[in-house]
Amino acid sequence: MEKRGSFASRFGVIAAMAGSAVGVGNIWKFPYMVGDNGGSAFIITYLLISLLITAPVLIAEMSLGRMGGQNVLGTFRTLAPKQKAWQGVGWLGLITAFVILSFYSVIAGWSLAFIKDSVIGSFAGKDVAQITADFNGFIASGWQPVAWAIFFLVLTCLIAGSGLQKGIERSSKLLMPLLAVLLIVLVVRSFFLSGFGESVNFLVKPDFSKITPNVMVAALGQSFFSLSVGMGTMLTYGSYVSKKESIVDVVTNVLIADVIIALLAGFAIFPAVFTFDINPTSGPDLVFLTLPSLFAQISGGQIMSILFFVLLFFAAITSAFSLLEVVVAYVTEELKLKRRAAVLVSFVGLAILATLCAMSQMPESALRLGSRNLFDTFDLVSSNVMLPLGGLLIVLFWAWKLPKKRVEEEITNNGTCSTKIFGVLYFLLRYIVPVALVIMFISLNS
Ligand code: PHE
């Protein structure tokens, strides 16, 4: 078996984990969910849930990975040797990685296609209706979204295949700062649009009457998805983190980066939306249809559009590494393949699923589960069922199955850090988080 890798530096750990967290969820989903769910009231709910529920689960997940020092399945086997049932959490994580990465590659593929379109100027002079018609044609062709999704997977696999440090860590250290710079450029440009003031109102002034149980549920699903929690990506990355690192500090950094980038994405997008008096609730279309048509109307819009879709691509690929790594770690450690072979095997499976997801969006496609196509089903089921369920099981394992002493030693590095916060964290994870998750889980799916 190959020697197990580990991240080389603290910045590398944070870049890789923040790279996993910051993704399509921050740049595409978060802004449209804010638009759909009443602006800043949603944001406040989201922040509270991320701090009190998701971040503790992330800490638990990462610490399990570091305790086990293996892939998801191996970790549960080692930590609960006599209770095979817990390995089910590992299986759930593996399946979720496939499910998310397959629809994720389709969206990331769109961002690549939109980079190309922005570069050749094909949005110039077009309004939303024309851009929508073009996009529908693109989707209906079937082969185009499939080709872009596979191209995205090839890029992801090439980088991930060159190793944990040389591929994943190095490119995350490069792409994450670049992403921040691109986003800041976009926000600065948006600042000069006349709709900036109105979008600040929308994003900052809360209307608490908008916080309903549904909004809370949407915020929870989004928060889990955005922080990559509940399926073993953070567990797998945690297994590559040195025993000297403070898990609480790393997670704090990741949480701050994830939240700031989601908020900045809002400040980059909404000013254009308000400048042209567009309803902010245009849903999933916001980024791919509304935005290019707005960019087409402002000066410097073509460059903004290129930068925006490059940004989306960077965000997507660093998240895709972490999803792929769940599978690759499993294949190298449990099936004893070399890293490159493991990446290749995973690629084949993912390319098939991504193809099905992209094709399911063609009009009249038979690739449906119930009333939804495969793509929408994968998106919905992963955020609303698989991640909260995985998160709940991870928390129960951490807080109720493992002895308190064991988790305390892991979180505090044997009493040398995070000792004060441990008590609060343990209380949250043992009582508050499971109850909150069960309540939300029930209302989520009822
Ligand atoms: N966090 C990523 C995003 O916001 C998505 C993701 C989910 C990545 C789960 C890994 C695991 O887009």
GROMACS .gro file of C-alpha atoms and ligand atoms in nm:
model
  458
    1MET     CA    1   0.000   0.000   0.000
    2GLU     CA    2   0.115   0.355  -0.065
    3LYS     CA    3   0.236   0.560   0.228
    4ARG     CA    4  -0.041   0.777   0.368
    5GLY     CA    5  -0.018   1.143   0.278
    6SER     CA    6  -0.068   1.446   0.500
    7PHE     CA    7  -0.100   1.818   0.448
    8ALA     CA    8   0.234   1.996   0.469
    9SER     CA    9   0.146   2.324   0.636
   10ARG     CA   10  -0.118   2.499   0.840
   11PHE     CA   11  -0.202   2.732   0.554
   12GLY     CA   12  -0.230   2.427   0.333
   13VAL     CA   13  -0.482   2.269   0.571
   14ILE     CA   14  -0.691   2.585   0.586
   15ALA     CA   15  -0.672   2.645   0.210
   16ALA     CA   16  -0.776   2.288   0.133
   17MET     CA   17  -1.062   2.286   0.385
   18ALA     CA   18  -1.181   2.634   0.296
   19GLY     CA   19  -1.144   2.526  -0.067
   20SER     CA   20  -1.381   2.240   0.003
   21ALA     CA   21  -1.628   2.463   0.183
   22VAL     CA   22  -1.624   2.755  -0.058
   23GLY     CA   23  -1.787   2.633  -0.375
   24VAL     CA   24  -2.084   2.647  -0.602
   25GLY     CA   25  -2.284   2.659  -0.278
   26ASN     CA   26  -2.141   3.001  -0.191
   27ILE     CA   27  -2.138   3.165  -0.530
   28TRP     CA   28  -2.444   3.017  -0.699
   29LYS     CA   29  -2.676   2.877  -0.428
   30PHE     CA   30  -2.628   3.120  -0.140
   31PRO     CA   31  -2.716   3.437  -0.332
   32TYR     CA   32  -3.030   3.288  -0.484
   33MET     CA   33  -3.141   3.138  -0.155
   34VAL     CA   34  -3.096   3.478   0.009
   35GLY     CA   35  -3.305   3.626  -0.271
   36ASP     CA   36  -3.574   3.361  -0.238
   37ASN     CA   37  -3.592   3.366   0.140
   38GLY     CA   38  -3.617   3.730   0.228
   39GLY     CA   39  -3.265   3.874   0.223
   40SER     CA   40  -3.097   3.953   0.550
   41ALA     CA   41  -3.343   3.765   0.772
   42PHE     CA   42  -3.222   3.451   0.597
   43ILE     CA   43  -2.861   3.558   0.636
   44ILE     CA   44  -2.895   3.604   1.012
   45THR     CA   45  -3.065   3.267   1.054
   46TYR     CA   46  -2.796   3.112   0.839
   47LEU     CA   47  -2.516   3.264   1.047
   48LEU     CA   48  -2.665   3.146   1.375
   49ILE     CA   49  -2.721   2.795   1.247
   50SER     CA   50  -2.371   2.778   1.100
   51LEU     CA   51  -2.217   2.888   1.428
   52LEU     CA   52  -2.424   2.680   1.669
   53ILE     CA   53  -2.495   2.367   1.469
   54THR     CA   54  -2.287   2.323   1.156
   55ALA     CA   55  -1.949   2.438   1.287
   56PRO     CA   56  -1.965   2.203   1.589
   57VAL     CA   57  -2.055   1.915   1.357
   58LEU     CA   58  -1.762   2.012   1.137
   59ILE     CA   59  -1.531   2.003   1.439
   60ALA     CA   60  -1.665   1.661   1.537
   61GLU     CA   61  -1.626   1.529   1.184
   62MET     CA   62  -1.273   1.657   1.141
   63SER     CA   63  -1.166   1.520   1.478
   64LEU     CA   64  -1.304   1.175   1.396
   65GLY     CA   65  -1.094   1.174   1.081
   66ARG     CA   66  -0.783   1.267   1.271
   67MET     CA   67  -0.852   1.004   1.539
   68GLY     CA   68  -0.906   0.732   1.282
   69GLY     CA   69  -0.634   0.843   1.043
   70GLN     CA   70  -0.805   0.672   0.749
   71ASN     CA   71  -1.078   0.696   0.488
   72VAL     CA   72  -1.441   0.721   0.609
   73LEU     CA   73  -1.502   0.350   0.622
   74GLY     CA   74  -1.170   0.260   0.781
   75THR     CA   75  -1.217   0.533   1.040
   76PHE     CA   76  -1.549   0.397   1.166
   77ARG     CA   77  -1.413   0.041   1.160
   78THR     CA   78  -1.113   0.140   1.371
   79LEU     CA   79  -1.306   0.355   1.616
   80ALA     CA   80  -1.588   0.103   1.665
   81PRO     CA   81  -1.426  -0.231   1.583
   82LYS     CA   82  -1.706  -0.449   1.715
   83GLN     CA   83  -2.000  -0.256   1.575
   84LYS     CA   84  -2.011  -0.297   1.205
   85ALA     CA   85  -2.331  -0.096   1.175
   86TRP     CA   86  -2.135   0.228   1.217
   87GLN     CA   87  -1.956   0.156   0.892
   88GLY     CA   88  -2.290   0.238   0.736
   89VAL     CA   89  -2.202   0.603   0.798
   90GLY     CA   90  -1.894   0.547   0.586
   91TRP     CA   91  -2.098   0.393   0.307
   92LEU     CA   92  -2.346   0.676   0.324
   93GLY     CA   93  -2.055   0.921   0.288
   94LEU     CA   94  -1.919   0.739  -0.016
   95ILE     CA   95  -2.255   0.733  -0.188
   96THR     CA   96  -2.313   1.100  -0.107
   97ALA     CA   97  -1.974   1.190  -0.258
   98PHE     CA   98  -2.080   1.028  -0.586
   99VAL     CA   99  -2.421   1.190  -0.580
  100ILE     CA  100  -2.295   1.541  -0.509
  101LEU     CA  101  -1.994   1.525  -0.738
  102SER     CA  102  -2.203   1.411  -1.032
  103PHE     CA  103  -2.444   1.706  -1.033
  104TYR     CA  104  -2.168   1.936  -0.913
  105SER     CA  105  -1.959   1.860  -1.223
  106VAL     CA  106  -2.253   1.955  -1.440
  107ILE     CA  107  -2.279   2.299  -1.279
  108ALA     CA  108  -1.902   2.340  -1.287
  109GLY     CA  109  -1.915   2.242  -1.655
  110TRP     CA  110  -2.165   2.523  -1.717
  111SER     CA  111  -1.924   2.766  -1.556
  112LEU     CA  112  -1.654   2.653  -1.801
  113ALA     CA  113  -1.893   2.695  -2.093
  114PHE     CA  114  -1.984   3.042  -1.964
  115ILE     CA  115  -1.617   3.137  -1.941
  116LYS     CA  116  -1.586   3.047  -2.308
  117ASP     CA  117  -1.904   3.239  -2.396
  118SER     CA  118  -1.790   3.545  -2.201
  119VAL     CA  119  -1.449   3.540  -2.368
  120ILE     CA  120  -1.590   3.524  -2.719
  121GLY     CA  121  -1.848   3.788  -2.625
  122SER     CA  122  -2.155   3.584  -2.704
  123PHE     CA  123  -2.366   3.756  -2.435
  124ALA     CA  124  -2.310   4.102  -2.582
  125GLY     CA  125  -2.635   4.288  -2.649
  126LYS     CA  126  -2.855   4.000  -2.536
  127ASP     CA  127  -3.136   4.024  -2.283
  128VAL     CA  128  -3.250   3.762  -2.034
  129ALA     CA  129  -3.494   3.609  -2.282
  130GLN     CA  130  -3.225   3.556  -2.546
  131ILE     CA  131  -2.972   3.426  -2.296
  132THR     CA  132  -3.235   3.189  -2.157
  133ALA     CA  133  -3.313   3.063  -2.506
  134ASP     CA  134  -2.942   3.004  -2.574
  135PHE     CA  135  -2.903   2.824  -2.244
  136ASN     CA  136  -3.205   2.604  -2.307
  137GLY     CA  137  -3.057   2.511  -2.643
  138PHE     CA  138  -2.728   2.427  -2.475
  139ILE     CA  139  -2.901   2.200  -2.222
  140ALA     CA  140  -3.123   2.041  -2.484
  141SER     CA  141  -2.824   1.947  -2.699
  142GLY     CA  142  -2.731   1.696  -2.429
  143TRP     CA  143  -2.380   1.645  -2.557
  144GLN     CA  144  -2.260   1.998  -2.476
  145PRO     CA  145  -2.325   1.996  -2.100
  146VAL     CA  146  -2.199   1.637  -2.090
  147ALA     CA  147  -1.874   1.730  -2.263
  148TRP     CA  148  -1.814   2.028  -2.032
  149ALA     CA  149  -1.891   1.823  -1.719
  150ILE     CA  150  -1.649   1.554  -1.828
  151PHE     CA  151  -1.386   1.811  -1.911
  152PHE     CA  152  -1.428   1.949  -1.559
  153LEU     CA  153  -1.391   1.600  -1.412
  154VAL     CA  154  -1.077   1.541  -1.617
  155LEU     CA  155  -0.922   1.861  -1.480
  156THR     CA  156  -1.021   1.767  -1.126
  157CYS     CA  157  -0.879   1.417  -1.162
  158LEU     CA  158  -0.557   1.535  -1.322
  159ILE     CA  159  -0.483   1.767  -1.032
  160ALA     CA  160  -0.602   1.529  -0.760
  161GLY     CA  161  -0.410   1.247  -0.928
  162SER     CA  162  -0.083   1.432  -0.885
  163GLY     CA  163  -0.104   1.386  -0.512
  164LEU     CA  164  -0.242   1.525  -0.191
  165GLN     CA  165   0.036   1.779  -0.138
  166LYS     CA  166   0.145   1.838  -0.495
  167GLY     CA  167  -0.202   1.841  -0.644
  168ILE     CA  168  -0.472   1.928  -0.392
  169GLU     CA  169  -0.282   2.129  -0.134
  170ARG     CA  170  -0.073   2.324  -0.382
  171SER     CA  171  -0.359   2.422  -0.608
  172SER     CA  172  -0.587   2.512  -0.315
  173LYS     CA  173  -0.312   2.741  -0.181
  174LEU     CA  174  -0.298   2.911  -0.518
  175LEU     CA  175  -0.666   2.917  -0.615
  176MET     CA  176  -0.820   3.027  -0.286
  177PRO     CA  177  -0.630   3.358  -0.261
  178LEU     CA  178  -0.693   3.419  -0.633
  179LEU     CA  179  -1.061   3.356  -0.576
  180ALA     CA  180  -1.067   3.612  -0.296
  181VAL     CA  181  -0.898   3.870  -0.518
  182LEU     CA  182  -1.141   3.810  -0.806
  183LEU     CA  183  -1.436   3.844  -0.574
  184ILE     CA  184  -1.307   4.169  -0.429
  185VAL     CA  185  -1.260   4.311  -0.779
  186LEU     CA  186  -1.621   4.221  -0.858
  187VAL     CA  187  -1.754   4.373  -0.537
  188VAL     CA  188  -1.560   4.694  -0.603
  189ARG     CA  189  -1.710   4.715  -0.953
  190SER     CA  190  -2.057   4.655  -0.809
  191PHE     CA  191  -2.000   4.931  -0.558
  192PHE     CA  192  -2.013   5.180  -0.844
  193LEU     CA  193  -2.349   5.059  -0.970
  194SER     CA  194  -2.655   5.261  -0.874
  195GLY     CA  195  -2.822   4.956  -0.719
  196PHE     CA  196  -2.550   4.911  -0.457
  197GLY     CA  197  -2.732   5.104  -0.186
  198GLU     CA  198  -3.054   4.913  -0.232
  199SER     CA  199  -2.875   4.581  -0.225
  200VAL     CA  200  -2.705   4.678   0.101
  201ASN     CA  201  -3.051   4.739   0.247
  202PHE     CA  202  -3.166   4.405   0.117
  203LEU     CA  203  -2.866   4.219   0.256
  204VAL     CA  204  -2.829   4.403   0.585
  205LYS     CA  205  -3.166   4.526   0.713
  206PRO     CA  206  -3.352   4.230   0.853
  207ASP     CA  207  -3.724   4.177   0.829
  208PHE     CA  208  -3.771   3.920   1.104
  209SER     CA  209  -4.125   3.837   1.000
  210LYS     CA  210  -3.962   3.646   0.715
  211ILE     CA  211  -3.805   3.388   0.948
  212THR     CA  212  -4.040   3.091   0.926
  213PRO     CA  213  -3.965   2.725   1.002
  214ASN     CA  214  -3.917   2.672   0.629
  215VAL     CA  215  -3.654   2.941   0.614
  216MET     CA  216  -3.473   2.779   0.905
  217VAL     CA  217  -3.480   2.443   0.735
  218ALA     CA  218  -3.351   2.589   0.411
  219ALA     CA  219  -3.075   2.764   0.605
  220LEU     CA  220  -2.971   2.440   0.772
  221GLY     CA  221  -2.953   2.243   0.447
  222GLN     CA  222  -2.757   2.522   0.284
  223SER     CA  223  -2.523   2.555   0.581
  224PHE     CA  224  -2.438   2.183   0.578
  225PHE     CA  225  -2.385   2.186   0.204
  226SER     CA  226  -2.178   2.500   0.215
  227LEU     CA  227  -1.948   2.379   0.491
  228SER     CA  228  -1.917   2.034   0.329
  229VAL     CA  229  -2.046   1.874   0.647
  230GLY     CA  230  -2.218   1.539   0.700
  231MET     CA  231  -2.063   1.309   0.443
  232GLY     CA  232  -1.699   1.252   0.529
  233THR     CA  233  -1.513   1.509   0.317
  234MET     CA  234  -1.405   1.695   0.627
  235LEU     CA  235  -1.341   1.363   0.798
  236THR     CA  236  -1.115   1.256   0.513
  237TYR     CA  237  -0.932   1.589   0.505
  238GLY     CA  238  -0.910   1.573   0.886
  239SER     CA  239  -0.727   1.242   0.856
  240TYR     CA  240  -0.445   1.428   0.679
  241VAL     CA  241  -0.407   1.694   0.949
  242SER     CA  242  -0.117   1.692   1.195
  243LYS     CA  243  -0.186   1.610   1.560
  244LYS     CA  244  -0.033   1.944   1.655
  245GLU     CA  245  -0.294   2.153   1.475
  246SER     CA  246  -0.580   2.299   1.677
  247ILE     CA  247  -0.897   2.167   1.516
  248VAL     CA  248  -1.110   2.444   1.665
  249ASP     CA  249  -0.878   2.711   1.520
  250VAL     CA  250  -0.879   2.552   1.176
  251VAL     CA  251  -1.257   2.523   1.174
  252THR     CA  252  -1.294   2.885   1.290
  253ASN     CA  253  -1.086   2.998   0.994
  254VAL     CA  254  -1.281   2.782   0.753
  255LEU     CA  255  -1.614   2.907   0.888
  256ILE     CA  256  -1.506   3.271   0.859
  257ALA     CA  257  -1.377   3.222   0.504
  258ASP     CA  258  -1.692   3.040   0.397
  259VAL     CA  259  -1.928   3.300   0.540
  260ILE     CA  260  -1.734   3.600   0.416
  261ILE     CA  261  -1.712   3.462   0.065
  262ALA     CA  262  -2.083   3.384   0.053
  263LEU     CA  263  -2.165   3.737   0.172
  264LEU     CA  264  -1.924   3.896  -0.073
  265ALA     CA  265  -2.081   3.692  -0.352
  266GLY     CA  266  -2.410   3.856  -0.253
  267PHE     CA  267  -2.250   4.200  -0.268
  268ALA     CA  268  -2.102   4.119  -0.608
  269ILE     CA  269  -2.432   4.003  -0.755
  270PHE     CA  270  -2.723   4.195  -0.603
  271PRO     CA  271  -2.616   4.548  -0.700
  272ALA     CA  272  -2.650   4.449  -1.066
  273VAL     CA  273  -2.986   4.290  -0.990
  274PHE     CA  274  -3.118   4.605  -0.822
  275THR     CA  275  -2.964   4.840  -1.075
  276PHE     CA  276  -3.179   4.685  -1.344
  277ASP     CA  277  -3.481   4.648  -1.121
  278ILE     CA  278  -3.490   4.274  -1.146
  279ASN     CA  279  -3.673   4.072  -0.886
  280PRO     CA  280  -3.403   3.924  -0.659
  281THR     CA  281  -3.601   3.602  -0.634
  282SER     CA  282  -3.510   3.463  -0.972
  283GLY     CA  283  -3.396   3.140  -0.804
  284PRO     CA  284  -3.135   2.907  -0.953
  285ASP     CA  285  -3.142   3.114  -1.273
  286LEU     CA  286  -2.992   3.412  -1.094
  287VAL     CA  287  -2.628   3.339  -1.167
  288PHE     CA  288  -2.649   3.168  -1.503
  289LEU     CA  289  -2.923   3.363  -1.677
  290THR     CA  290  -2.993   3.689  -1.499
  291LEU     CA  291  -2.635   3.782  -1.429
  292PRO     CA  292  -2.488   3.746  -1.780
  293SER     CA  293  -2.771   3.958  -1.917
  294LEU     CA  294  -2.695   4.227  -1.660
  295PHE     CA  295  -2.324   4.211  -1.729
  296ALA     CA  296  -2.406   4.255  -2.098
  297GLN     CA  297  -2.550   4.598  -2.015
  298ILE     CA  298  -2.285   4.757  -1.795
  299SER     CA  299  -1.951   4.900  -1.891
  300GLY     CA  300  -1.668   4.657  -1.828
  301GLY     CA  301  -1.935   4.387  -1.819
  302GLN     CA  302  -1.753   4.143  -2.041
  303ILE     CA  303  -1.450   4.139  -1.815
  304MET     CA  304  -1.673   4.109  -1.510
  305SER     CA  305  -1.849   3.818  -1.665
  306ILE     CA  306  -1.520   3.639  -1.743
  307LEU     CA  307  -1.392   3.704  -1.391
  308PHE     CA  308  -1.717   3.588  -1.238
  309PHE     CA  309  -1.726   3.252  -1.415
  310VAL     CA  310  -1.354   3.193  -1.357
  311LEU     CA  311  -1.426   3.256  -0.991
  312LEU     CA  312  -1.710   3.006  -0.997
  313PHE     CA  313  -1.484   2.752  -1.162
  314PHE     CA  314  -1.207   2.797  -0.901
  315ALA     CA  315  -1.464   2.763  -0.625
  316ALA     CA  316  -1.602   2.448  -0.784
  317ILE     CA  317  -1.277   2.266  -0.851
  318THR     CA  318  -1.134   2.305  -0.500
  319SER     CA  319  -1.461   2.159  -0.366
  320ALA     CA  320  -1.456   1.881  -0.622
  321PHE     CA  321  -1.109   1.773  -0.496
  322SER     CA  322  -1.252   1.714  -0.152
  323LEU     CA  323  -1.547   1.514  -0.280
  324LEU     CA  324  -1.321   1.303  -0.498
  325GLU     CA  325  -1.080   1.249  -0.210
  326VAL     CA  326  -1.348   1.066  -0.010
  327VAL     CA  327  -1.366   0.808  -0.286
  328VAL     CA  328  -0.994   0.803  -0.366
  329ALA     CA  329  -0.896   0.752   0.000
  330TYR     CA  330  -1.141   0.463   0.017
  331VAL     CA  331  -1.015   0.299  -0.301
  332THR     CA  332  -0.645   0.335  -0.215
  333GLU     CA  333  -0.681   0.217   0.144
  334GLU     CA  334  -0.954  -0.044   0.125
  335LEU     CA  335  -0.907  -0.176  -0.227
  336LYS     CA  336  -0.530  -0.120  -0.221
  337LEU     CA  337  -0.495   0.056  -0.554
  338LYS     CA  338  -0.229   0.318  -0.621
  339ARG     CA  339  -0.348   0.679  -0.609
  340ARG     CA  340  -0.349   0.729  -0.985
  341ALA     CA  341  -0.534   0.406  -1.047
  342ALA     CA  342  -0.785   0.500  -0.776
  343VAL     CA  343  -0.843   0.837  -0.940
  344LEU     CA  344  -0.895   0.669  -1.276
  345VAL     CA  345  -1.146   0.419  -1.137
  346SER     CA  346  -1.337   0.698  -0.961
  347PHE     CA  347  -1.331   0.906  -1.277
  348VAL     CA  348  -1.504   0.635  -1.478
  349GLY     CA  349  -1.785   0.602  -1.224
  350LEU     CA  350  -1.825   0.977  -1.189
  351ALA     CA  351  -1.820   1.043  -1.561
  352ILE     CA  352  -2.108   0.797  -1.608
  353LEU     CA  353  -2.317   0.952  -1.331
  354ALA     CA  354  -2.242   1.308  -1.442
  355THR     CA  355  -2.345   1.216  -1.796
  356LEU     CA  356  -2.676   1.082  -1.668
  357CYS     CA  357  -2.730   1.396  -1.459
  358ALA     CA  358  -2.663   1.629  -1.751
  359MET     CA  359  -2.879   1.425  -1.989
  360SER     CA  360  -3.163   1.416  -1.737
  361GLN     CA  361  -3.209   1.788  -1.796
  362MET     CA  362  -3.291   1.745  -2.161
  363PRO     CA  363  -3.658   1.809  -2.234
  364GLU     CA  364  -3.858   1.484  -2.234
  365SER     CA  365  -3.573   1.298  -2.070
  366ALA     CA  366  -3.677   0.971  -1.909
  367LEU     CA  367  -3.404   1.002  -1.646
  368ARG     CA  368  -3.641   1.097  -1.367
  369LEU     CA  369  -3.716   0.989  -1.014
  370GLY     CA  370  -4.078   1.071  -0.944
  371SER     CA  371  -4.159   1.424  -1.048
  372ARG     CA  372  -3.797   1.545  -1.068
  373ASN     CA  373  -3.515   1.482  -1.309
  374LEU     CA  374  -3.201   1.312  -1.182
  375PHE     CA  375  -3.006   1.635  -1.151
  376ASP     CA  376  -3.269   1.805  -0.931
  377THR     CA  377  -3.321   1.489  -0.728
  378PHE     CA  378  -2.948   1.455  -0.657
  379ASP     CA  379  -2.926   1.821  -0.558
  380LEU     CA  380  -3.227   1.807  -0.330
  381VAL     CA  381  -3.168   1.467  -0.172
  382SER     CA  382  -2.804   1.536  -0.093
  383SER     CA  383  -2.865   1.867   0.089
  384ASN     CA  384  -3.193   1.782   0.249
  385VAL     CA  385  -3.158   1.416   0.337
  386MET     CA  386  -2.809   1.272   0.306
  387LEU     CA  387  -2.608   1.551   0.467
  388PRO     CA  388  -2.834   1.612   0.768
  389LEU     CA  389  -2.867   1.236   0.821
  390GLY     CA  390  -2.491   1.181   0.790
  391GLY     CA  391  -2.432   1.477   1.021
  392LEU     CA  392  -2.670   1.340   1.281
  393LEU     CA  393  -2.504   0.997   1.279
  394ILE     CA  394  -2.157   1.151   1.300
  395VAL     CA  395  -2.262   1.360   1.599
  396LEU     CA  396  -2.427   1.066   1.776
  397PHE     CA  397  -2.112   0.862   1.725
  398TRP     CA  398  -1.887   1.140   1.849
  399ALA     CA  399  -2.091   1.254   2.148
  400TRP     CA  400  -2.271   0.938   2.261
  401LYS     CA  401  -2.065   0.642   2.139
  402LEU     CA  402  -1.707   0.752   2.201
  403PRO     CA  403  -1.596   0.815   2.561
  404LYS     CA  404  -1.585   1.183   2.656
  405LYS     CA  405  -1.218   1.154   2.747
  406ARG     CA  406  -1.130   1.035   2.400
  407VAL     CA  407  -1.295   1.322   2.217
  408GLU     CA  408  -1.168   1.572   2.471
  409GLU     CA  409  -0.808   1.462   2.416
  410GLU     CA  410  -0.850   1.489   2.041
  411ILE     CA  411  -1.008   1.835   2.044
  412THR     CA  412  -0.774   1.981   2.304
  413ASN     CA  413  -0.459   1.807   2.176
  414ASN     CA  414  -0.422   1.640   2.517
  415GLY     CA  415  -0.512   1.946   2.714
  416THR     CA  416  -0.290   2.195   2.533
  417CYS     CA  417  -0.547   2.397   2.336
  418SER     CA  418  -0.920   2.480   2.311
  419THR     CA  419  -0.970   2.360   2.669
  420LYS     CA  420  -1.216   2.637   2.759
  421ILE     CA  421  -1.439   2.593   2.460
  422PHE     CA  422  -1.449   2.215   2.488
  423GLY     CA  423  -1.721   2.220   2.756
  424VAL     CA  424  -1.953   2.431   2.544
  425LEU     CA  425  -1.878   2.227   2.237
  426TYR     CA  426  -1.947   1.900   2.413
  427PHE     CA  427  -2.275   2.027   2.550
  428LEU     CA  428  -2.383   2.152   2.207
  429LEU     CA  429  -2.288   1.830   2.033
  430ARG     CA  430  -2.436   1.601   2.293
  431TYR     CA  431  -2.772   1.769   2.344
  432ILE     CA  432  -2.853   2.071   2.132
  433VAL     CA  433  -2.725   1.964   1.789
  434PRO     CA  434  -2.887   1.618   1.777
  435VAL     CA  435  -3.222   1.752   1.895
  436ALA     CA  436  -3.209   2.041   1.650
  437LEU     CA  437  -3.112   1.806   1.369
  438VAL     CA  438  -3.389   1.560   1.443
  439ILE     CA  439  -3.650   1.838   1.456
  440MET     CA  440  -3.523   1.994   1.137
  441PHE     CA  441  -3.481   1.663   0.967
  442ILE     CA  442  -3.843   1.576   1.031
  443SER     CA  443  -3.980   1.907   0.909
  444LEU     CA  444  -3.740   1.901   0.616
  445ASN     CA  445  -3.887   1.585   0.480
  446SER     CA  446  -4.248   1.617   0.580
  447PHE     N1  447  -1.923   2.302   0.017
  447PHE     C1  448  -1.935   2.291  -0.124
  447PHE     C2  449  -2.003   2.417  -0.177
  447PHE     O1  450  -2.038   2.504  -0.103
  447PHE     C3  451  -2.008   2.168  -0.168
  447PHE     C4  452  -1.966   2.043  -0.101
  447PHE     C5  453  -2.057   1.970  -0.028
  447PHE     C6  454  -1.834   2.000  -0.110
  447PHE     C7  455  -2.018   1.856   0.039
  447PHE     C8  456  -1.795   1.887  -0.044
  447PHE     C9  457  -1.888   1.815   0.030
  447PHE     O2  458  -2.027   2.430  -0.293
   0.00000   0.00000   0.00000
